[in-house]
Coordinates of C-alpha atoms and ligand atoms in Angstrom, one line a residue:
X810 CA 84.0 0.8 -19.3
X811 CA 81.6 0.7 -16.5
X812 CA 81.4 -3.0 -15.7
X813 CA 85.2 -2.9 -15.2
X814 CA 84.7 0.0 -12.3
X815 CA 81.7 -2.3 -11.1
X816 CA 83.7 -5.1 -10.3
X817 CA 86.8 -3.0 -8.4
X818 CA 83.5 -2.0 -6.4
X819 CA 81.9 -5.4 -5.9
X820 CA 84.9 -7.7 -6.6
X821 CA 85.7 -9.5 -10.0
X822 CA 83.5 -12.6 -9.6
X823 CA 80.0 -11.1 -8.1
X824 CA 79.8 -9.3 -11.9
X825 CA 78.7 -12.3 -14.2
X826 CA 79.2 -11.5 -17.8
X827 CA 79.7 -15.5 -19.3
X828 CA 77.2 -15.0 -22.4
X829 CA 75.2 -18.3 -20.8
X830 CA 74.9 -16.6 -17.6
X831 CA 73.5 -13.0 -19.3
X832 CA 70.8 -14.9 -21.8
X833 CA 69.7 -17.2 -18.8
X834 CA 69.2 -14.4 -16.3
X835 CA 68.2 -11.8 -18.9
X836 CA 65.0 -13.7 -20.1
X837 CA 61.7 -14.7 -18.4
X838 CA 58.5 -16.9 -19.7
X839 CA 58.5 -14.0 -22.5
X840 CA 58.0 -16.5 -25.4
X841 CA 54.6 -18.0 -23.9
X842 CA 53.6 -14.9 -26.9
X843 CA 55.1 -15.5 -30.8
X844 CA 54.7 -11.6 -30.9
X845 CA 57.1 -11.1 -27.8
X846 CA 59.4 -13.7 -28.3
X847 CA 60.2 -12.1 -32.4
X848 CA 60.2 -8.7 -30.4
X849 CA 62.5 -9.5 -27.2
X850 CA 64.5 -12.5 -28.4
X851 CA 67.7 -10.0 -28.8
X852 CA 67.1 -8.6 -25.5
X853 CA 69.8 -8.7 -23.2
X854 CA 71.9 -7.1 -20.0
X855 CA 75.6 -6.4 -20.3
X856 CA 75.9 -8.2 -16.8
X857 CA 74.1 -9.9 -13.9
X858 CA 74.6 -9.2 -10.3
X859 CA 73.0 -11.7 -7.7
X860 CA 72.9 -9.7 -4.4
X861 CA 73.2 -10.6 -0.8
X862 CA 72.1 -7.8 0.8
X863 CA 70.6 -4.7 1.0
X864 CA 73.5 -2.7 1.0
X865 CA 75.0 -4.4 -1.6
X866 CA 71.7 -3.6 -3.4
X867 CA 72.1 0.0 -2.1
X868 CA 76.0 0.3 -3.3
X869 CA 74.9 -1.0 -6.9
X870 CA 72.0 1.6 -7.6
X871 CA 74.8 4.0 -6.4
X872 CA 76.9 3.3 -8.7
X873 CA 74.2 3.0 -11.5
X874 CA 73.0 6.3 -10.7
X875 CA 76.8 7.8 -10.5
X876 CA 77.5 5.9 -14.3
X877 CA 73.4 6.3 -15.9
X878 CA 73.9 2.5 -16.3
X879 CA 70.2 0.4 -16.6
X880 CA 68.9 -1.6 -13.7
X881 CA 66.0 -4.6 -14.2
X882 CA 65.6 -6.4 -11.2
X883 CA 64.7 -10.4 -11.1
X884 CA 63.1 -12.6 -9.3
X885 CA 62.8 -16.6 -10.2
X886 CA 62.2 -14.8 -14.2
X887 CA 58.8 -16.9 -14.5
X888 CA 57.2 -13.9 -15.7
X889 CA 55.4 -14.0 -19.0
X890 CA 54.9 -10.9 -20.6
X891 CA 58.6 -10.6 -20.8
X892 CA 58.4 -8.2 -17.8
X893 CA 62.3 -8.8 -16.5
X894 CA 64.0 -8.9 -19.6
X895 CA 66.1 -5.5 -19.8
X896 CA 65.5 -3.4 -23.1
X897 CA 68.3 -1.5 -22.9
X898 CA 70.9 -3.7 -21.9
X899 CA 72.7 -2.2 -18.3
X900 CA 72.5 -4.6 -15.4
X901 CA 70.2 -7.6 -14.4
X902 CA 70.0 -7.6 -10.7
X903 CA 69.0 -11.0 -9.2
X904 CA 67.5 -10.7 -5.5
X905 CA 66.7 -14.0 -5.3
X906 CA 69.7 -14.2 -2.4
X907 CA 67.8 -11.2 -0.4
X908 CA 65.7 -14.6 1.1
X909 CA 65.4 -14.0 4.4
X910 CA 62.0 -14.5 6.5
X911 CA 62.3 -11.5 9.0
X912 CA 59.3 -12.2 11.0
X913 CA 55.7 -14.4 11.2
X914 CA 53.4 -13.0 13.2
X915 CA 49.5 -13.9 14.1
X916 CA 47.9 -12.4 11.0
X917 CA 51.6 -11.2 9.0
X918 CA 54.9 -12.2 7.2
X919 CA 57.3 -9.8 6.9
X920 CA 59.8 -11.1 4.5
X921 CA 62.6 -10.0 2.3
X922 CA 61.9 -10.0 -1.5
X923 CA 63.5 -12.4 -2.9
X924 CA 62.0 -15.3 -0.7
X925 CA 60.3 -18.1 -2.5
X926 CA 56.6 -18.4 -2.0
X927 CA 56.7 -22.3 -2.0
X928 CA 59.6 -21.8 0.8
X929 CA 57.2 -19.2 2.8
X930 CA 54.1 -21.6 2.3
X931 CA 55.8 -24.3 3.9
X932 CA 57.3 -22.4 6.6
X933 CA 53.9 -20.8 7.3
X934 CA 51.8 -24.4 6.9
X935 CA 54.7 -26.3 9.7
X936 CA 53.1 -23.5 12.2
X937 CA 49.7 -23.6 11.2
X938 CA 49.4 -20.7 9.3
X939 CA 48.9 -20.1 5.3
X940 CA 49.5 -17.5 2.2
X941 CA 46.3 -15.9 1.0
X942 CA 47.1 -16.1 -2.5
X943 CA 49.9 -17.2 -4.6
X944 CA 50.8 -17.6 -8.4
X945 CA 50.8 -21.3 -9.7
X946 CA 54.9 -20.8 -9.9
X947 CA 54.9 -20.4 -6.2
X948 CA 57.7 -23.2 -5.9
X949 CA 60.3 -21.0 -7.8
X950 CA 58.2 -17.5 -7.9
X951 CA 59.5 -15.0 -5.3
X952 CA 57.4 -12.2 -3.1
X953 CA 59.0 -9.2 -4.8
X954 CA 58.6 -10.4 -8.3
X955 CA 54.6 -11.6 -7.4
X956 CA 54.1 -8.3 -6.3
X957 CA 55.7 -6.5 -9.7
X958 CA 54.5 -8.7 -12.2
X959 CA 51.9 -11.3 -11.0
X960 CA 47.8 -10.8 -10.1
X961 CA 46.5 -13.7 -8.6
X962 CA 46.5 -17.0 -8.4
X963 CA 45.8 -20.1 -5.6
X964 CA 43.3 -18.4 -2.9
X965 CA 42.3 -15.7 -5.4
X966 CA 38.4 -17.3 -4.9
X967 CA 38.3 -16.3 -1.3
X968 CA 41.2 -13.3 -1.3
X969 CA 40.8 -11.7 -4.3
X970 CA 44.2 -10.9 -5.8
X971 CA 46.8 -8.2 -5.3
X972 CA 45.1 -5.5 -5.5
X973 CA 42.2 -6.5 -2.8
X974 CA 44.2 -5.9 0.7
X975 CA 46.3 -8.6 1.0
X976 CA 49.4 -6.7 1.1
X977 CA 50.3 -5.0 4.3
X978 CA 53.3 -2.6 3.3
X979 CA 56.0 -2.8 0.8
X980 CA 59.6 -1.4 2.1
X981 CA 61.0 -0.2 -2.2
X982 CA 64.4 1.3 -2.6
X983 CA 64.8 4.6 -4.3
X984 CA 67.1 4.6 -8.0
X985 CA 69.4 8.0 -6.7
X986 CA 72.6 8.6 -5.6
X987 CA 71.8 8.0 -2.4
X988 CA 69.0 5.4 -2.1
X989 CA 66.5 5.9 -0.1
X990 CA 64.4 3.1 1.9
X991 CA 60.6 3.9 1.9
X992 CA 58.1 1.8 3.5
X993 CA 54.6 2.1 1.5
X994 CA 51.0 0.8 2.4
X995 CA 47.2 1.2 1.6
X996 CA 46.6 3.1 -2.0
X997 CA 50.1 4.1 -2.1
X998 CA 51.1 0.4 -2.6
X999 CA 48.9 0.8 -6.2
X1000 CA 52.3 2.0 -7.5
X1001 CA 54.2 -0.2 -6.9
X1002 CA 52.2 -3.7 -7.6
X1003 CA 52.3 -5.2 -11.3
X1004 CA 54.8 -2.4 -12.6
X1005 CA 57.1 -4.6 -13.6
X1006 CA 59.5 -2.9 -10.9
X1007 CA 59.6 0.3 -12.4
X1008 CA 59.2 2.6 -9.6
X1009 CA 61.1 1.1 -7.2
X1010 CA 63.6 -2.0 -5.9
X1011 CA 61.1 -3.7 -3.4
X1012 CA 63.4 -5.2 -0.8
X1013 CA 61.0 -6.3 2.0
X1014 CA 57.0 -7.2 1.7
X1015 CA 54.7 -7.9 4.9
X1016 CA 51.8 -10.1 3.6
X1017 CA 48.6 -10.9 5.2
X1018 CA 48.4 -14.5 6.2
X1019 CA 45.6 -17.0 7.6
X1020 CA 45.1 -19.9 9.6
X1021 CA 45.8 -22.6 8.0
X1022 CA 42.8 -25.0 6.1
X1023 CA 43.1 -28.8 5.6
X1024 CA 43.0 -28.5 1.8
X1025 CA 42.1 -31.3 -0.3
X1026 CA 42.0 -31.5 -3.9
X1027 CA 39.3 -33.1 -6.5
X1028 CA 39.0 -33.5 -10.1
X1029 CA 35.5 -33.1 -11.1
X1030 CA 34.7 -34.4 -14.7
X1031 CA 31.6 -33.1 -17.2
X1032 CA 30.5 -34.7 -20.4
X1033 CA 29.4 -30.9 -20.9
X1034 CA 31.9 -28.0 -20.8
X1035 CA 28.7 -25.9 -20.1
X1036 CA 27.7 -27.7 -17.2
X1037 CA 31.3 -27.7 -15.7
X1038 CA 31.3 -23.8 -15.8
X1039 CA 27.8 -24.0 -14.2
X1040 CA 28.6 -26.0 -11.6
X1041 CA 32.1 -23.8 -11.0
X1042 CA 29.8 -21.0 -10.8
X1043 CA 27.4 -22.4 -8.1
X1044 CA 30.4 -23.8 -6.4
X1045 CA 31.9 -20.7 -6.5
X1046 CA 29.3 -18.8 -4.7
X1047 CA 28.3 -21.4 -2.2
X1048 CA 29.6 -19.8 1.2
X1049 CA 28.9 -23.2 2.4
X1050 CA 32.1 -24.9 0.9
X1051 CA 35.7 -23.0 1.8
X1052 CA 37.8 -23.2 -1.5
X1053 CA 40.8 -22.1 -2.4
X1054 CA 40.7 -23.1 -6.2
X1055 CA 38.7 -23.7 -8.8
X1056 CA 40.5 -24.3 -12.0
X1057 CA 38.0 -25.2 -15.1
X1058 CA 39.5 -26.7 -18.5
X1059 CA 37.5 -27.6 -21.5
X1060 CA 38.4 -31.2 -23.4
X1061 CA 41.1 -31.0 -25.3
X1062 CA 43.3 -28.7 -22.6
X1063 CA 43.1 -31.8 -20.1
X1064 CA 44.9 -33.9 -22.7
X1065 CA 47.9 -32.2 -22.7
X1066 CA 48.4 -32.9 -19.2
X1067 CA 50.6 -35.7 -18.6
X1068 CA 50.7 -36.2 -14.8
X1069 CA 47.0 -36.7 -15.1
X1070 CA 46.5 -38.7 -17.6
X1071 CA 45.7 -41.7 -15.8
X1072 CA 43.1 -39.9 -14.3
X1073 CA 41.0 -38.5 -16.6
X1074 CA 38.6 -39.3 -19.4
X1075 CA 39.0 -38.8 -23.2
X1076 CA 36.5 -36.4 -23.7
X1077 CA 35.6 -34.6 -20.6
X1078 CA 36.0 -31.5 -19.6
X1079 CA 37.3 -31.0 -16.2
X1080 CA 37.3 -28.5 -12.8
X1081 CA 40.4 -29.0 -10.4
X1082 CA 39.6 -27.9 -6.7
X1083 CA 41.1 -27.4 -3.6
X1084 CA 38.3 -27.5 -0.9
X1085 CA 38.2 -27.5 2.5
X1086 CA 37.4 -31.3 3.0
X1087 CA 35.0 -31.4 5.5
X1088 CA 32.9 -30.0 2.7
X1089 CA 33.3 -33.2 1.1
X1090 CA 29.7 -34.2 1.3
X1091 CA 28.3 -31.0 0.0
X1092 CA 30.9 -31.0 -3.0
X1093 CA 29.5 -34.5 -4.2
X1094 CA 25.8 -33.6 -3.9
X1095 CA 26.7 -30.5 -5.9
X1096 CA 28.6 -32.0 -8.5
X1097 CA 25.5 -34.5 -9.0
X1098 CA 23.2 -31.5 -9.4
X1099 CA 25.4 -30.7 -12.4
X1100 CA 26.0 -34.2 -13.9
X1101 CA 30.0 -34.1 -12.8
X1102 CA 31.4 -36.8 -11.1
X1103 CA 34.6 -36.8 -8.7
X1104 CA 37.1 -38.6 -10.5
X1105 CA 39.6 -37.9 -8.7
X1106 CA 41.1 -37.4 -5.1
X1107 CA 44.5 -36.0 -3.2
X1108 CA 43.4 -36.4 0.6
X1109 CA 44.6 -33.2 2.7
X1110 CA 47.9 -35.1 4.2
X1111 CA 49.2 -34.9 0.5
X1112 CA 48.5 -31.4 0.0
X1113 CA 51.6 -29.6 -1.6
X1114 CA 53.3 -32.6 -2.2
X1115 CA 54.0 -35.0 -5.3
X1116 CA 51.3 -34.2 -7.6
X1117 CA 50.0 -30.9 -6.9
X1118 CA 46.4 -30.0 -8.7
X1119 CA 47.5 -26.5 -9.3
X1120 CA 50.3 -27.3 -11.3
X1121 CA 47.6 -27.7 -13.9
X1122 CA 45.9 -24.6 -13.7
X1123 CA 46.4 -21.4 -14.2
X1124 CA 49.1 -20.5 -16.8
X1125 CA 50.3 -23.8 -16.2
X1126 CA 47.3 -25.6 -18.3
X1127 CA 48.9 -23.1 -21.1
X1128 CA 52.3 -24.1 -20.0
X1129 CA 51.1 -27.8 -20.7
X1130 CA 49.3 -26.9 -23.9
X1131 CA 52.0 -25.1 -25.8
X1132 CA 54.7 -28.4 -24.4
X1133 CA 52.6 -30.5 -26.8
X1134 CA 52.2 -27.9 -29.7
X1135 CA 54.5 -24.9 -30.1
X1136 CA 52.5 -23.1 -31.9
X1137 CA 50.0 -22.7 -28.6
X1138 CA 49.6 -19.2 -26.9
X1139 CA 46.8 -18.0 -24.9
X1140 CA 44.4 -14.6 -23.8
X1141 CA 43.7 -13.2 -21.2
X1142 CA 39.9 -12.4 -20.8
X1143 CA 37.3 -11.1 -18.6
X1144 CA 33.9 -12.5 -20.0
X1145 CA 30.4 -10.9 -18.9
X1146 CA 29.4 -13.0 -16.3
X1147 CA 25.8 -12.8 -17.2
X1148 CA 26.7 -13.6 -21.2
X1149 CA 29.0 -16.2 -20.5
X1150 CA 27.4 -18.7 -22.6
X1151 CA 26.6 -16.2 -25.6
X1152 CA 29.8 -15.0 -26.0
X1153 CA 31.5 -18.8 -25.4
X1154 CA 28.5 -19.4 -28.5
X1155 CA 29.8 -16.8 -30.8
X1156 CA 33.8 -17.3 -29.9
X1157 CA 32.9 -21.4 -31.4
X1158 CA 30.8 -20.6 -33.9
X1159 CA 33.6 -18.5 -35.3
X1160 CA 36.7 -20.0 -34.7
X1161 CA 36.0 -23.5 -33.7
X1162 CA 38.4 -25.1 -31.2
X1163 CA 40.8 -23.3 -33.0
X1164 CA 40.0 -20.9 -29.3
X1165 CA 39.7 -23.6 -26.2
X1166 CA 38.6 -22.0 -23.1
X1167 CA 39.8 -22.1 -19.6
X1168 CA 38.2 -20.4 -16.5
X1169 CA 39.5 -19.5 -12.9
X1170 CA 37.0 -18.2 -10.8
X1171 CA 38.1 -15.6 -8.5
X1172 CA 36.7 -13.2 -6.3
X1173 CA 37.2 -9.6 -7.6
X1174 CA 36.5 -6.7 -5.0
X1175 CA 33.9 -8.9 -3.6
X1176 CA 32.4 -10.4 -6.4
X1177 CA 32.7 -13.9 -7.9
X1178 CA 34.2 -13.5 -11.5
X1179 CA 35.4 -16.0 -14.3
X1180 CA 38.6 -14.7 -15.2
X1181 CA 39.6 -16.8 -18.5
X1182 CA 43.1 -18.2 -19.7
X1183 CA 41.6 -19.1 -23.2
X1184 CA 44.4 -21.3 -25.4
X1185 CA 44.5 -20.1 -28.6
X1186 CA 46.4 -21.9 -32.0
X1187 CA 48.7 -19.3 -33.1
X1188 CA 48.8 -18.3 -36.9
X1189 CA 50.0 -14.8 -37.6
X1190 CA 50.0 -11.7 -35.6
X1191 CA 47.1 -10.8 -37.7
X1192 CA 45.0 -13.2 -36.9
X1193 CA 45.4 -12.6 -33.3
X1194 CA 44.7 -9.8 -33.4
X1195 CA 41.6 -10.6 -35.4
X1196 CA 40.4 -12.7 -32.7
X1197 CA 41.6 -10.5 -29.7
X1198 CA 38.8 -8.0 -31.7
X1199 CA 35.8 -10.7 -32.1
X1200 CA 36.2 -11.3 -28.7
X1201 CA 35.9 -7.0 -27.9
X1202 CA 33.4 -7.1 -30.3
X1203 CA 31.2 -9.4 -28.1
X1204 CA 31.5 -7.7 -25.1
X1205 CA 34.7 -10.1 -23.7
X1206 CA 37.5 -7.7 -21.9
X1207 CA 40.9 -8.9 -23.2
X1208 CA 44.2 -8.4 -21.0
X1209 CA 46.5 -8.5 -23.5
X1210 CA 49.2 -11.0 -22.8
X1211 CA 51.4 -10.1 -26.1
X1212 CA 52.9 -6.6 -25.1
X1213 CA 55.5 -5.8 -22.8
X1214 CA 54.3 -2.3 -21.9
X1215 CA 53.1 -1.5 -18.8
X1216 CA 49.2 -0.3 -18.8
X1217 CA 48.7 -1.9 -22.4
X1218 CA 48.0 -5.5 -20.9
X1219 CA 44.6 -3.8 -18.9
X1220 CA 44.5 -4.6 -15.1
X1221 CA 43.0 -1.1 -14.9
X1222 CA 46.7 0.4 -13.9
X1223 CA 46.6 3.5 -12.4
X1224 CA 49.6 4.6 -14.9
X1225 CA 49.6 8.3 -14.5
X1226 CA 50.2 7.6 -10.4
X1227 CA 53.0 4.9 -11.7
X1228 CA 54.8 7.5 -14.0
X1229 CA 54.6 10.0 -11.5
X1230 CA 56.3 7.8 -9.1
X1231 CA 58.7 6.8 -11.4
X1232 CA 59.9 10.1 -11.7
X1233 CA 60.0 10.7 -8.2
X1234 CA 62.1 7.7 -8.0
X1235 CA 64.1 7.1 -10.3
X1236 CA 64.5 10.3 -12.0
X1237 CA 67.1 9.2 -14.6
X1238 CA 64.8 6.4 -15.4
X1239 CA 67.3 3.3 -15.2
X1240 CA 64.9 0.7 -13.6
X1241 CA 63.5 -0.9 -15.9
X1242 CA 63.6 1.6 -18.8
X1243 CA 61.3 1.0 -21.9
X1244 CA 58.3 -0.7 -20.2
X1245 CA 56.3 2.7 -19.3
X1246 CA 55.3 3.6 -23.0
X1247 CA 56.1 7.1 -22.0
X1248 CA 59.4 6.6 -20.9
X1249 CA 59.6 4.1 -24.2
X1250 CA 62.6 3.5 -26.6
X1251 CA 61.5 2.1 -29.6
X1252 CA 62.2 -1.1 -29.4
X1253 CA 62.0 -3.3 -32.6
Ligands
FAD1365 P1 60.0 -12.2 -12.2 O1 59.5 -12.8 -13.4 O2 61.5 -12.4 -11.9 O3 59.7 -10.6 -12.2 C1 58.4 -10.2 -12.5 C2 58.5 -8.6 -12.7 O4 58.8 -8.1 -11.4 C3 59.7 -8.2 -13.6 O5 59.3 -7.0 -14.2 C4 60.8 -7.8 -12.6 O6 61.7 -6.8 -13.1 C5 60.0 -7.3 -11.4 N1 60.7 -7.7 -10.1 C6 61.0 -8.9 -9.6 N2 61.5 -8.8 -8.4 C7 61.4 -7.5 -8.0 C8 61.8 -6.7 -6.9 N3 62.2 -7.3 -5.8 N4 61.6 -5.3 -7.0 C9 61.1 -4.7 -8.1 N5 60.8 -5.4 -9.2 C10 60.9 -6.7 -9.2 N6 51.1 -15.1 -12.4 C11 50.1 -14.9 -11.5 O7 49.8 -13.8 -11.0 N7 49.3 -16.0 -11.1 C12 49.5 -17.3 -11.6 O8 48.9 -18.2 -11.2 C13 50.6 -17.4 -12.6 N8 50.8 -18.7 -13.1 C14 51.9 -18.8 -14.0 C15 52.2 -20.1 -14.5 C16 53.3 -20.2 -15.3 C17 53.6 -21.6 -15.9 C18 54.0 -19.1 -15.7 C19 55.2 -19.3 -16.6 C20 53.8 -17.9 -15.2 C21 52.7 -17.7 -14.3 N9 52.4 -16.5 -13.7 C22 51.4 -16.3 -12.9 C23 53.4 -15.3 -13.9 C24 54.5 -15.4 -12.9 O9 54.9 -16.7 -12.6 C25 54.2 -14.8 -11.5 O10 53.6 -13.5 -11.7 C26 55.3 -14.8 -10.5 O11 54.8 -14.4 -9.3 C27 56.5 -13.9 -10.9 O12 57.5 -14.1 -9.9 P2 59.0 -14.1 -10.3 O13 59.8 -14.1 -9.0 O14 59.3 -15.1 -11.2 O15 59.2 -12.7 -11.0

């Protein structure tokens, strides 16, 4: 069998097959979705390989290639759509080893994949630098697996999110006999981010960095969700006020949030921020214009450590959520920024808080958008998908955060590129196999 040839080629103990060791490395965040985790629950490798190298990465997809055995590649496995787990058993190939910052430069990081964007962040912040943007998970997520299967995230407001130029090149390893390195930038690069690594092992990313900001962090409460999304909105288009979050939860979310508790007020809804704190002034005169109050403060020389604002936001707050009821999931949603409040009206008049909204405003090719993490009360598959039509039916784009197939979750994917490239690639399609609906297995 071929896992006995792999470990004459890599020696006995780098090929993990303990069954503990298979399930843990074999599953990701996949059962944030009921529907996912009845579909994926079964889903495993037939071994794991953590890698030091790049030619040990190179000497495996050899002998992958040579045997037609499956390769999904893994990063810290926070995804949530259930992106790493491997459909079709074969090998799970963990880079977080390949964790080696090659180079920091003025305006640059060129690092290897599997480096930790918490550990990069750090590094960058002790020589005045910072990331653009970077997932919630950034204290386990790595580079490579950002790239394949996140969006956006912290610094999304000023940078937009992966797909707004704030990747310089990607260096991705072909899946052939004899592997070849290619270093991709500009459009090409549209391949290769969010495709849940199915063109391509990326071994080394350069990033686009910044100077580093003096970030502190607020909570700003509302008696009024309303008002709170109002005053997120002004905030988010005054130039005057450098942010690099701004995180709104509607009352109940907050309440699931233990680390805050202390700090917040049974009934109001709240808006986390990270703002450049010399904007401090302008911040409270706004939030009066709006009826919100600062409730809370972290002052700058706290940033990024103890309690951390963003750990609340993003798909954390759903993280939070579904911790105090299981039966909590969430949407992704893109609402009409000039019908906000209509379609918010019509999603509560129909379902009640049984639908609880969440915003983070972001800055989408240049414009200031309210991309929504709604949580949702999970009934049946039905009834999801019920709702996931009300909310199409009033104008509300949803990303759909219950498949596992690549282009069916919306981000406007150019998928014919990504299957093209995938057949260039990885012509015997073993990365990854069963996520491009094309390429797809049934998978029950
Ligand atoms: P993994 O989950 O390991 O992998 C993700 C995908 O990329 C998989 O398909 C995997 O096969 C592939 N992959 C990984 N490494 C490579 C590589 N080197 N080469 C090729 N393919 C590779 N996402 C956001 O965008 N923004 C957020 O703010 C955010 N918040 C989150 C909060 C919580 C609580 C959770 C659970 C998830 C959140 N996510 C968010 C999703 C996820 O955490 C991020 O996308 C994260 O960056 C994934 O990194 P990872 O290393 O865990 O990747």
């Amino acid at each position: 069998m071929w896992i006995k040839q792999l470990m004459e080629l890599l020696g006995e103990e780098k090929v993990l097959i303990s069954e503990a060791v298979k399930e843990r490395l074999s599953k990701d965040y996949y059962w944030y979705s009921p529907v996912l985790y009845q579909q994926l629950k079964e889903k495993r490798a037939d071994c794991a390989v953590q890698s030091e190298s790049i030619d040990e990465v190179r000497k495996i997809v050899a002998f992958a290639v040579k045997n037609r055995v499956p390769i999904t590649v893994r990063g810290a496995g926070t995804g949530n759509y259930g992106q790493a787990i491997p459909l079709e058993g074969g090998i799970v190939l963990d880079v977080t080893k390949l964790d080696h910052i090659i180079e920091i430069r003025e305006a640059t990081a060129h690092v290897q994949a599997g480096v930790k964007l918490g550990v990069l962040e750090k590094n960058l912040r002790q020589q005045g630098k910072e990331l653009r943007i970077y997932p919630s998970t950034y204290m386990k997520a790595t580079v490579g697996g950002f790239l394949c299967g996140g969006s956006g995230g912290i610094g999304s407001i000023r940078w937009g999110n992966l797909w707004d130029g704030n990747i310089q090149s990607i260096t991705v390893m072909t899946i052939e006999e004899e592997p070849q390195l290619l270093t991709v930038s500009g459009e090409e690069m549209e391949t290769y981010i969010h495709n849940y690594g199915t063109t391509g092992i990326v071994v080394e990313a350069t990033l686009f960095i910044e100077p580093k900001t003096d970030w502190a962090q607020y909570i700003v409460s509302f008696d009024e969700f309303q008002k709170a999304v109002e005053f997120s909105d002004a905030l988010a288009h005054n130039e005057a006020i450098i942010k690099r979050l701004v995180s709104v939860c509607e009352w109940p979310i907050p309440s699931h949030f233990p680390g805050l508790k202390k700090f917040l007020q049974d009934g109001k809804s709240i808006v986390m921020l990270e703002i450049d704190e010399r904007a401090e002034e302008k911040l409270e005169q706004l939030a009066k214009e709006y009826h919100g109050e600062i409730t809370f403060k972290i002052p700058v020389e706290n940033y990024q450590k103890g309690l951390k604002l963003s750990d609340f936001t993003w798909n954390h707050a759903t993280l939070w959520a579904h911790k105090h009821g299981e039966n909590i999931t969430y949407l992704q949603a893109r609402f009409d920024k000039n019908r906000i409040f209509e379609q918010m009206n019509a999603i509560r008049m129909k379902y009640g808080f049984e639908v609880q909204f969440h915003f983070e405003f972001i800055k989408i090719k240049g414009e200031i958008t309210p991309a929504s993490l709604p949580v949702l009360i999970y009934q049946s598959e039905d009834r999801l998908n019920e709702i996931i039509n009300y909310f199409e039916s009033v104008g509300v784009q949803i990303n759909n955060p219950h498949t596992y197939l690549l282009g069916f979750g919306g981000y406007n994917l150019r998928m014919k590129e990504i299957e093209n490239m995938k057949k260039k690639n990885d012509p015997f399609n073993l990365l990854n196999p069963g996520k491009i609906p094309s390429n797809k297995e049934i998978v029950q």
